Amino acid sequence: MILLYYKIMKAIIQRVMNANVSVNGEVVSSIGQGACILIGICNNDNSKDMEYMARKILSIKLFDDENEKKWKKSIVDKDFEILCVSQFTLYNTWKGNKPDFHHAMPSQESKEFYDKFIELLRNSYKPDKVKDGVFGAYMQVALQNDGPVTLEIESPLQIEKGNKKTKPLKSAEVEDNADR
């Protein structure tokens, strides 16, 4: 039996009171309360992954409601802001003690993908509420955690075998199969 293991698009979401991105000592983007999101794009991500991640980011319940009930309101519900930062290092593997990033989408292709992802987020929410860093630049990200709350989401895994699509594997199943 041949087992195929695919990487999938991922996001590390940090709930923040504020966040900013600087390049060469200059702040290029900043937000107030909301989420700072590190976006990892791997070499086999597609528009379905992009759409899933945008929908999930805008709908997950990260915040308290007006009665202080936990995990009841989304970024959209609260009219909060988003700061996205492209993060190819989320797709590292190890070669001894050295990180290897061959699972990350190549730079030019991932820039186009990331730009489309940011555009999709802006079009799905409020353009002025979605900020980002400078793709490919050496950046400094500063944030004030709220909680702290840090969550990881991944797009569902789709494996094609012949003309049939199988159900997406759960994260635990993917991790179990990765070592085989």
mmCIF file of N, CA and C in Angstrom, residues 8-70:
data_model
loop_
_atom_site.group_PDB
_atom_site.id
_atom_site.type_symbol
_atom_site.label_atom_id
_atom_site.label_comp_id
_atom_site.label_asym_id
_atom_site.label_seq_id
_atom_site.Cartn_x
_atom_site.Cartn_y
_atom_site.Cartn_z
ATOM 1 N N ILE A 8 -0.628 20.825 4.344
ATOM 2 C CA ILE A 8 -1.805 21.639 4.094
ATOM 3 C C ILE A 8 -1.572 23.061 4.580
ATOM 4 N N MET A 9 -2.356 23.999 4.065
ATOM 5 C CA MET A 9 -2.247 25.397 4.463
ATOM 6 C C MET A 9 -2.535 25.517 5.955
ATOM 7 N N LYS A 10 -1.770 26.357 6.643
ATOM 8 C CA LYS A 10 -1.998 26.518 8.079
ATOM 9 C C LYS A 10 -1.885 27.968 8.492
ATOM 10 N N ALA A 11 -2.502 28.241 9.640
ATOM 11 C CA ALA A 11 -2.449 29.578 10.224
ATOM 12 C C ALA A 11 -2.262 29.448 11.730
ATOM 13 N N ILE A 12 -1.402 30.265 12.272
ATOM 14 C CA ILE A 12 -1.239 30.397 13.710
ATOM 15 C C ILE A 12 -1.905 31.726 14.068
ATOM 16 N N ILE A 13 -2.945 31.639 14.877
ATOM 17 C CA ILE A 13 -3.753 32.809 15.214
ATOM 18 C C ILE A 13 -3.471 33.213 16.655
ATOM 19 N N GLN A 14 -3.077 34.455 16.835
ATOM 20 C CA GLN A 14 -2.855 34.979 18.175
ATOM 21 C C GLN A 14 -3.852 36.105 18.418
ATOM 22 N N ARG A 15 -4.652 35.944 19.464
ATOM 23 C CA ARG A 15 -5.584 36.998 19.844
ATOM 24 C C ARG A 15 -4.763 38.116 20.481
ATOM 25 N N VAL A 16 -4.955 39.355 20.005
ATOM 26 C CA VAL A 16 -4.105 40.465 20.446
ATOM 27 C C VAL A 16 -4.917 41.693 20.851
ATOM 28 N N MET A 17 -4.300 42.475 21.727
ATOM 29 C CA MET A 17 -4.836 43.800 22.058
ATOM 30 C C MET A 17 -4.378 44.801 20.997
ATOM 31 N N ASN A 18 -3.169 44.560 20.440
ATOM 32 C CA ASN A 18 -2.637 45.361 19.342
ATOM 33 C C ASN A 18 -1.444 44.619 18.756
ATOM 34 N N ALA A 19 -1.090 44.974 17.544
ATOM 35 C CA ALA A 19 0.064 44.359 16.877
ATOM 36 C C ALA A 19 0.543 45.281 15.766
ATOM 37 N N ASN A 20 1.828 45.142 15.436
ATOM 38 C CA ASN A 20 2.356 45.897 14.300
ATOM 39 C C ASN A 20 3.510 45.148 13.661
ATOM 40 N N VAL A 21 3.789 45.520 12.426
ATOM 41 C CA VAL A 21 4.901 44.958 11.661
ATOM 42 C C VAL A 21 5.793 46.108 11.230
ATOM 43 N N SER A 22 7.095 45.931 11.460
ATOM 44 C CA SER A 22 8.078 46.937 11.048
ATOM 45 C C SER A 22 9.054 46.320 10.057
ATOM 46 N N VAL A 23 9.508 47.131 9.120
ATOM 47 C CA VAL A 23 10.557 46.756 8.175
ATOM 48 C C VAL A 23 11.568 47.893 8.187
ATOM 49 N N ASN A 24 12.838 47.553 8.404
ATOM 50 C CA ASN A 24 13.906 48.556 8.477
ATOM 51 C C ASN A 24 13.597 49.663 9.482
ATOM 52 N N GLY A 25 13.012 49.280 10.616
ATOM 53 C CA GLY A 25 12.734 50.241 11.674
ATOM 54 C C GLY A 25 11.481 51.075 11.493
ATOM 55 N N GLU A 26 10.768 50.904 10.380
ATOM 56 C CA GLU A 26 9.540 51.665 10.126
ATOM 57 C C GLU A 26 8.328 50.764 10.233
ATOM 58 N N VAL A 27 7.302 51.215 10.973
ATOM 59 C CA VAL A 27 6.057 50.465 11.079
ATOM 60 C C VAL A 27 5.341 50.539 9.729
ATOM 61 N N VAL A 28 5.066 49.368 9.142
ATOM 62 C CA VAL A 28 4.390 49.324 7.841
ATOM 63 C C VAL A 28 2.915 48.949 7.970
ATOM 64 N N SER A 29 2.539 48.308 9.078
ATOM 65 C CA SER A 29 1.143 47.964 9.341
ATOM 66 C C SER A 29 0.938 47.859 10.838
ATOM 67 N N SER A 30 -0.250 48.261 11.286
ATOM 68 C CA SER A 30 -0.577 48.098 12.693
ATOM 69 C C SER A 30 -2.080 47.933 12.849
ATOM 70 N N ILE A 31 -2.453 47.229 13.917
ATOM 71 C CA ILE A 31 -3.865 47.027 14.228
ATOM 72 C C ILE A 31 -4.089 47.273 15.716
ATOM 73 N N GLY A 32 -5.348 47.494 16.037
ATOM 74 C CA GLY A 32 -5.777 47.512 17.427
ATOM 75 C C GLY A 32 -6.186 46.102 17.804
ATOM 76 N N GLN A 33 -7.246 45.967 18.588
ATOM 77 C CA GLN A 33 -7.665 44.653 19.061
ATOM 78 C C GLN A 33 -8.114 43.765 17.904
ATOM 79 N N GLY A 34 -7.755 42.488 17.983
ATOM 80 C CA GLY A 34 -8.117 41.530 16.942
ATOM 81 C C GLY A 34 -7.226 40.321 16.954
ATOM 82 N N ALA A 35 -6.663 39.991 15.794
ATOM 83 C CA ALA A 35 -5.829 38.797 15.676
ATOM 84 C C ALA A 35 -4.622 39.070 14.793
ATOM 85 N N CYS A 36 -3.469 38.589 15.252
ATOM 86 C CA CYS A 36 -2.254 38.559 14.440
ATOM 87 C C CYS A 36 -2.127 37.130 13.948
ATOM 88 N N ILE A 37 -2.067 36.964 12.633
ATOM 89 C CA ILE A 37 -2.137 35.630 12.049
ATOM 90 C C ILE A 37 -0.920 35.369 11.176
ATOM 91 N N LEU A 38 -0.174 34.311 11.524
ATOM 92 C CA LEU A 38 0.944 33.855 10.710
ATOM 93 C C LEU A 38 0.390 32.847 9.716
ATOM 94 N N ILE A 39 0.633 33.086 8.429
ATOM 95 C CA ILE A 39 0.073 32.248 7.367
ATOM 96 C C ILE A 39 1.179 31.407 6.742
ATOM 97 N N GLY A 40 1.000 30.081 6.772
ATOM 98 C CA GLY A 40 1.928 29.161 6.132
ATOM 99 C C GLY A 40 1.311 28.589 4.867
ATOM 100 N N ILE A 41 2.027 28.725 3.763
ATOM 101 C CA ILE A 41 1.537 28.245 2.469
ATOM 102 C C ILE A 41 2.484 27.148 1.993
ATOM 103 N N CYS A 42 1.937 25.957 1.763
ATOM 104 C CA CYS A 42 2.804 24.872 1.313
ATOM 105 C C CYS A 42 2.691 24.678 -0.194
ATOM 106 N N ASN A 43 3.557 23.846 -0.712
ATOM 107 C CA ASN A 43 3.704 23.728 -2.162
ATOM 108 C C ASN A 43 2.529 23.097 -2.889
ATOM 109 N N ASN A 44 1.542 22.545 -2.188
ATOM 110 C CA ASN A 44 0.395 21.975 -2.900
ATOM 111 C C ASN A 44 -0.926 22.631 -2.494
ATOM 112 N N ASP A 45 -0.886 23.823 -1.884
ATOM 113 C CA ASP A 45 -2.123 24.529 -1.541
ATOM 114 C C ASP A 45 -2.807 25.035 -2.797
ATOM 115 N N ASN A 46 -4.132 25.160 -2.703
ATOM 116 C CA ASN A 46 -4.915 25.618 -3.851
ATOM 117 C C ASN A 46 -6.013 26.563 -3.396
ATOM 118 N N SER A 47 -6.879 26.973 -4.321
ATOM 119 C CA SER A 47 -7.919 27.951 -4.007
ATOM 120 C C SER A 47 -8.907 27.426 -2.967
ATOM 121 N N LYS A 48 -9.148 26.117 -2.918
ATOM 122 C CA LYS A 48 -10.046 25.560 -1.895
ATOM 123 C C LYS A 48 -9.455 25.743 -0.502
ATOM 124 N N ASP A 49 -8.143 25.557 -0.372
ATOM 125 C CA ASP A 49 -7.471 25.781 0.908
ATOM 126 C C ASP A 49 -7.599 27.249 1.311
ATOM 127 N N MET A 50 -7.372 28.122 0.345
ATOM 128 C CA MET A 50 -7.435 29.559 0.583
ATOM 129 C C MET A 50 -8.837 29.968 1.055
ATOM 130 N N GLU A 51 -9.859 29.492 0.365
ATOM 131 C CA GLU A 51 -11.237 29.835 0.709
ATOM 132 C C GLU A 51 -11.608 29.296 2.088
ATOM 133 N N TYR A 52 -11.199 28.076 2.383
ATOM 134 C CA TYR A 52 -11.482 27.486 3.687
ATOM 135 C C TYR A 52 -10.842 28.316 4.800
ATOM 136 N N MET A 53 -9.580 28.661 4.629
ATOM 137 C CA MET A 53 -8.861 29.393 5.667
ATOM 138 C C MET A 53 -9.460 30.781 5.887
ATOM 139 N N ALA A 54 -9.798 31.481 4.825
ATOM 140 C CA ALA A 54 -10.404 32.812 4.966
ATOM 141 C C ALA A 54 -11.739 32.706 5.708
ATOM 142 N N ARG A 55 -12.551 31.763 5.303
ATOM 143 C CA ARG A 55 -13.858 31.557 5.954
ATOM 144 C C ARG A 55 -13.682 31.222 7.433
ATOM 145 N N LYS A 56 -12.737 30.350 7.739
ATOM 146 C CA LYS A 56 -12.499 29.916 9.119
ATOM 147 C C LYS A 56 -11.963 31.073 9.973
ATOM 148 N N ILE A 57 -11.003 31.803 9.459
ATOM 149 C CA ILE A 57 -10.426 32.930 10.204
ATOM 150 C C ILE A 57 -11.505 33.949 10.561
ATOM 151 N N LEU A 58 -12.397 34.220 9.638
ATOM 152 C CA LEU A 58 -13.430 35.224 9.883
ATOM 153 C C LEU A 58 -14.565 34.722 10.764
ATOM 154 N N SER A 59 -14.697 33.408 10.921
ATOM 155 C CA SER A 59 -15.850 32.886 11.663
ATOM 156 C C SER A 59 -15.531 32.241 13.011
ATOM 157 N N ILE A 60 -14.270 31.934 13.287
ATOM 158 C CA ILE A 60 -13.976 31.269 14.569
ATOM 159 C C ILE A 60 -14.277 32.194 15.738
ATOM 160 N N LYS A 61 -14.750 31.590 16.798
ATOM 161 C CA LYS A 61 -15.179 32.315 17.998
ATOM 162 C C LYS A 61 -13.993 32.464 18.956
ATOM 163 N N LEU A 62 -13.353 33.606 18.905
ATOM 164 C CA LEU A 62 -12.168 33.878 19.711
ATOM 165 C C LEU A 62 -12.441 34.752 20.934
ATOM 166 N N PHE A 63 -13.569 35.446 20.928
ATOM 167 C CA PHE A 63 -13.782 36.521 21.889
ATOM 168 C C PHE A 63 -15.029 36.307 22.749
ATOM 169 N N ASP A 64 -15.032 36.993 23.883
ATOM 170 C CA ASP A 64 -16.177 36.966 24.792
ATOM 171 C C ASP A 64 -17.330 37.780 24.200
ATOM 172 N N ASP A 65 -18.550 37.440 24.610
ATOM 173 C CA ASP A 65 -19.703 38.245 24.213
ATOM 174 C C ASP A 65 -19.922 39.367 25.228
ATOM 175 N N GLU A 66 -20.984 40.123 25.052
ATOM 176 C CA GLU A 66 -21.267 41.259 25.932
ATOM 177 C C GLU A 66 -21.556 40.850 27.378
ATOM 178 N N ASN A 67 -21.882 39.565 27.609
ATOM 179 C CA ASN A 67 -22.113 39.038 28.958
ATOM 180 C C ASN A 67 -20.876 38.332 29.512
ATOM 181 N N GLU A 68 -19.747 38.529 28.854
ATOM 182 C CA GLU A 68 -18.461 37.941 29.229
ATOM 183 C C GLU A 68 -18.441 36.411 29.134
ATOM 184 N N LYS A 69 -19.308 35.848 28.290
ATOM 185 C CA LYS A 69 -19.263 34.406 28.031
ATOM 186 C C LYS A 69 -18.145 34.151 27.030
ATOM 187 N N LYS A 70 -17.295 33.191 27.363
ATOM 188 C CA LYS A 70 -16.096 32.901 26.577
ATOM 189 C C LYS A 70 -16.436 32.247 25.233
#
